[in-house]
Amino acid sequence: MSSFKEIETFVSVATRGSLSAAARAEGVTPAMMGRRIDALEERLGVKLLVRTTRKLSLTFEGSAFLEDCQRILNDLANAEASVSLGGVKASGHIKVSAPAGFGRRHVAPLVRDFLSANPEVTCSLDLSDRLVDLVNEGVDCAIRIGELSDSSLVSVRLADNRRVVVASPSYLARNGIPQCPDDLARHDCLSLDLQRGWVFADLDALGRTRTVKVSGRFECNDGTVLHEWALGGIGLAWRSMWEVERDLVSGALVSVLDEWAAPATGIYAVFPQNRRLPLRVRLLIDHLRGVFGRLDYWRG
């Protein structure tokens, strides 16, 4: 049995949630699918799936391996498409979803450039902070920030996303610089509605994080407003680098508690596992990844 077949089987079983569903899709028996999973786990020397009579779930190692396998299978499909399609131009319609603030600043301009370079492609860009249902809403590709929980989607990592605590120089001059997360209790923190707290690395426990509940006189459910308030000098804000890096370079904002910053998460393009990726969508994702991968882009 080929290693590639084992990987295909693992992805199919993990995304469909059962051996029987994956077996039906391939037209084989669940027992055969189970033997492929067993062979893969034995070869890797690690447990990927926990199987009981009632349910199937991924182990921690299985979740990490699934993301890598999905990316490999997608890259292979893209490579085959590149060869078979040759010089065929992209055409047709794309429906893209992205978070509102990030989408306005970093997706919409790149979509505009992509459409200029591909005149036979049209696009509907939906900017919303709600979690869209890609399949039922007919979305070809969604941009998501942070940890991904839906294993039925294929993800392509476009860039890293790190959050930092920032304030204007005037605010820090008036109120002092916090030296550790606990000092935030003595500061005006610009809080996002319904936010459980700000996340920091726990320097006493390698790889772990801690959540610090913050408070202040100003609260808003719009991140752009919090950013503007921070620039206005009325408090500390916990913002993503994609939003504030240019302000940090210019000196309009200063980052604090950098040694306590939580590990970076990701900015992803996601699409349904069982949907063949059209050339126009693949090229758009490649365009986003290429631009976001340039360090000068975020600082320009």
XYZ file of C-alpha atoms in Angstrom:
300
model
C 0.000 0.000 0.000
C 1.395 3.428 -0.927
C 2.042 6.066 1.709
C 0.060 8.518 -0.398
C -3.033 6.283 -0.315
C -2.773 6.033 3.457
C -2.648 9.836 3.717
C -5.636 10.224 1.395
C -7.548 7.741 3.531
C -6.631 9.520 6.768
C -7.823 12.893 5.420
C -11.052 11.369 4.102
C -11.839 9.613 7.391
C -10.922 12.641 9.543
C -12.961 15.136 7.511
C -15.999 12.878 7.095
C -16.000 11.825 10.738
C -16.258 8.052 10.315
C -14.737 5.044 8.583
C -18.075 4.085 7.062
C -18.669 7.513 5.470
C -15.181 7.562 3.988
C -15.585 3.974 2.791
C -18.861 4.766 1.043
C -17.259 7.717 -0.742
C -14.499 5.463 -2.106
C -16.623 2.371 -2.679
C -14.686 0.077 -0.335
C -15.376 -1.535 3.045
C -14.886 0.255 6.377
C -12.529 -2.560 7.355
C -10.224 -1.700 4.475
C -10.195 1.952 5.495
C -9.402 0.879 9.038
C -6.446 -1.230 7.871
C -5.021 1.747 5.984
C -5.269 3.936 9.084
C -3.622 1.206 11.175
C -0.790 0.929 8.663
C -0.259 4.698 8.665
C -0.203 4.918 12.460
C 2.195 1.981 12.686
C 4.531 3.531 10.122
C 4.503 6.905 11.880
C 4.647 5.433 15.364
C 1.910 7.713 16.660
C -1.834 7.498 17.296
C -3.766 9.796 14.938
C -7.374 8.791 15.599
C -9.261 7.576 18.655
C -11.930 5.144 17.457
C -14.782 3.834 19.567
C -18.036 2.136 18.626
C -19.855 5.462 18.897
C -17.486 8.118 17.567
C -14.152 8.965 16.015
C -11.941 11.833 17.138
C -8.521 13.205 16.321
C -5.630 13.107 18.756
C -3.491 16.216 19.221
C -0.929 14.752 16.825
C -3.693 13.798 14.413
C -5.041 17.350 14.277
C -1.619 18.769 13.443
C -0.958 16.037 10.879
C -4.352 16.618 9.235
C -3.585 20.268 8.519
C -0.268 19.332 6.888
C -1.861 16.527 4.852
C -4.660 18.771 3.585
C -2.113 21.320 2.443
C -0.038 18.646 0.677
C -3.055 17.224 -1.154
C -4.144 20.712 -2.159
C -0.663 21.598 -3.425
C -0.597 18.393 -5.478
C -3.994 19.181 -7.001
C -2.777 22.673 -7.824
C 0.391 21.318 -9.445
C -1.632 18.932 -11.599
C -3.986 21.740 -12.576
C -1.063 23.960 -13.559
C 0.299 21.299 -15.907
C -3.025 20.269 -17.404
C -4.378 23.782 -17.809
C -1.225 25.176 -19.354
C -1.858 28.682 -20.579
C -5.614 28.706 -19.999
C -6.735 31.999 -18.474
C -8.731 32.175 -15.273
C -12.393 33.089 -15.744
C -15.691 32.960 -13.892
C -17.035 34.273 -10.608
C -15.513 34.028 -7.112
C -17.330 34.622 -3.842
C -14.911 35.562 -1.077
C -15.572 36.227 2.614
C -13.232 38.059 4.993
C -13.359 39.719 8.435
C -14.570 43.301 8.086
C -11.562 45.256 9.356
C -8.901 43.017 7.867
C -10.876 42.694 4.656
C -11.188 46.432 4.126
C -7.498 47.078 4.662
C -5.764 43.986 3.300
C -8.124 41.883 1.168
C -10.147 44.362 -0.855
C -7.094 46.128 -2.387
C -5.513 42.801 -3.375
C -8.767 41.520 -4.866
C -8.927 44.714 -6.915
C -5.371 44.134 -8.185
C -6.157 40.477 -8.925
C -9.219 41.372 -10.982
C -7.201 43.955 -12.906
C -4.710 41.240 -13.848
C -7.481 38.719 -14.633
C -10.167 40.617 -16.564
C -12.307 37.523 -17.174
C -12.813 36.953 -13.414
C -15.546 38.635 -11.358
C -15.777 38.678 -7.567
C -18.281 39.195 -4.755
C -16.441 40.213 -1.578
C -18.418 39.767 1.656
C -16.870 41.617 4.602
C -18.352 40.374 7.860
C -17.086 39.328 11.283
C -19.578 36.470 11.522
C -18.448 32.916 10.796
C -19.902 32.180 7.367
C -21.035 28.709 6.279
C -18.991 28.211 3.122
C -20.990 25.301 1.727
C -24.526 26.543 2.359
C -23.729 30.145 1.419
C -21.837 29.258 -1.747
C -18.567 30.870 -0.613
C -15.557 29.735 -2.638
C -12.911 30.968 -0.216
C -12.932 32.598 3.216
C -10.159 34.451 5.006
C -9.975 33.554 8.690
C -7.691 34.727 11.475
C -6.712 32.641 14.494
C -7.003 28.966 15.310
C -9.202 26.896 13.006
C -11.721 24.494 14.521
C -13.525 23.159 11.437
C -11.550 20.162 10.130
C -13.896 19.807 7.137
C -12.184 22.822 5.550
C -8.851 22.889 3.758
C -6.637 25.710 4.994
C -3.760 27.546 3.362
C -1.687 29.658 5.736
C -1.210 33.099 4.215
C 0.716 34.827 7.003
C 1.384 34.847 10.724
C -0.774 36.942 13.020
C 0.572 38.243 16.319
C -1.235 40.438 18.823
C 0.507 43.122 20.837
C -0.458 45.654 23.491
C -0.054 49.175 22.136
C -0.535 52.744 23.279
C 0.361 56.214 22.081
C 3.538 57.850 23.446
C 1.359 60.524 25.102
C -0.658 57.938 27.037
C 2.484 56.182 28.277
C 4.028 59.512 29.279
C 0.998 60.291 31.437
C 0.353 56.843 32.887
C 3.630 54.941 32.806
C 4.616 51.726 31.040
C 3.203 48.405 32.321
C 5.976 45.969 33.191
C 3.900 42.788 33.388
C 0.332 41.753 32.499
C -0.835 42.221 36.089
C -0.038 45.945 35.773
C -2.919 46.272 33.309
C -5.317 46.454 36.267
C -4.017 49.986 36.885
C -4.484 51.146 33.283
C -7.316 52.204 31.007
C -7.652 49.242 28.660
C -9.671 49.651 25.477
C -11.822 46.557 25.495
C -13.675 44.815 22.699
C -17.257 43.893 23.624
C -17.623 40.251 24.727
C -13.837 39.781 24.759
C -12.917 37.296 27.465
C -9.562 38.924 28.094
C -6.117 39.543 26.632
C -3.903 36.506 26.076
C -0.243 36.430 27.098
C 2.515 33.859 27.231
C 2.973 32.325 30.677
C 6.706 32.720 31.224
C 6.599 30.187 34.074
C 5.093 27.406 31.928
C 6.685 26.805 28.539
C 4.197 26.830 25.696
C 1.223 27.827 27.816
C -0.770 31.035 27.810
C -2.747 32.989 30.364
C -5.774 35.209 29.887
C -5.894 38.509 31.747
C -9.260 40.188 32.228
C -8.948 43.906 31.555
C -11.177 46.898 32.107
C -11.330 50.590 31.393
C -13.652 53.501 30.711
C -13.891 52.832 26.977
C -15.415 49.764 25.359
C -16.525 49.159 21.781
C -17.511 46.226 19.562
C -15.544 47.617 16.585
C -11.800 47.004 16.425
C -11.197 49.972 14.138
C -12.609 52.306 16.781
C -10.334 50.780 19.441
C -7.384 51.367 17.134
C -8.358 55.007 16.647
C -8.838 55.482 20.399
C -5.362 54.089 21.023
C -3.938 56.533 18.486
C -5.850 59.271 20.313
C -4.019 58.522 23.551
C -6.901 57.416 25.752
C -5.782 53.891 26.632
C -3.975 50.646 25.927
C -5.265 48.354 23.181
C -4.566 44.705 22.315
C -4.406 44.696 18.541
C -3.139 42.509 15.712
C 0.139 43.399 14.011
C -1.635 43.557 10.638
C -3.529 46.556 12.014
C -0.835 48.438 13.932
C 2.559 47.566 12.407
C 2.688 50.719 10.282
C 1.859 52.817 13.360
C 4.662 51.119 15.284
C 7.120 51.863 12.477
C 6.024 55.519 12.328
C 6.062 55.931 16.123
C 2.371 56.801 16.351
C 1.998 53.781 18.650
C 4.419 51.964 20.952
C 4.180 48.289 21.872
C 4.548 47.200 25.492
C 4.771 43.834 27.267
C 6.486 42.407 24.175
C 8.285 39.717 26.168
C 4.867 38.468 27.311
C 3.350 38.328 23.823
C 1.450 35.103 23.114
C 2.663 32.869 20.251
C 1.564 33.891 16.769
C -1.556 32.357 15.273
C -2.301 32.388 11.546
C -4.134 34.163 8.763
C -5.683 31.492 6.532
C -7.554 31.036 3.302
C -10.046 28.178 3.770
C -12.310 26.305 1.379
C -14.401 23.108 1.532
C -12.505 19.823 1.497
C -14.768 18.109 -1.039
C -14.829 20.972 -3.549
C -12.445 20.974 -6.504
C -10.572 24.259 -6.430
C -11.141 26.242 -9.657
C -8.147 27.894 -11.281
C -9.479 31.384 -10.499
C -9.695 30.605 -6.760
C -6.277 28.950 -6.675
C -4.689 31.938 -8.401
C -6.369 34.375 -5.998
C -5.064 32.430 -2.995
C -1.580 32.346 -4.523
C -1.792 36.117 -5.054
C -2.777 36.747 -1.428
C -0.087 34.424 -0.104
C 2.574 36.015 -2.309
C 1.795 39.561 -1.188
C 1.235 38.726 2.480
C 4.500 36.783 2.505
C 6.520 39.939 1.830
C 7.780 41.622 5.002
C 7.817 45.008 3.293
C 4.083 44.729 2.601
C 3.092 44.995 6.271
C 5.454 47.906 6.901
C 4.731 49.888 3.754
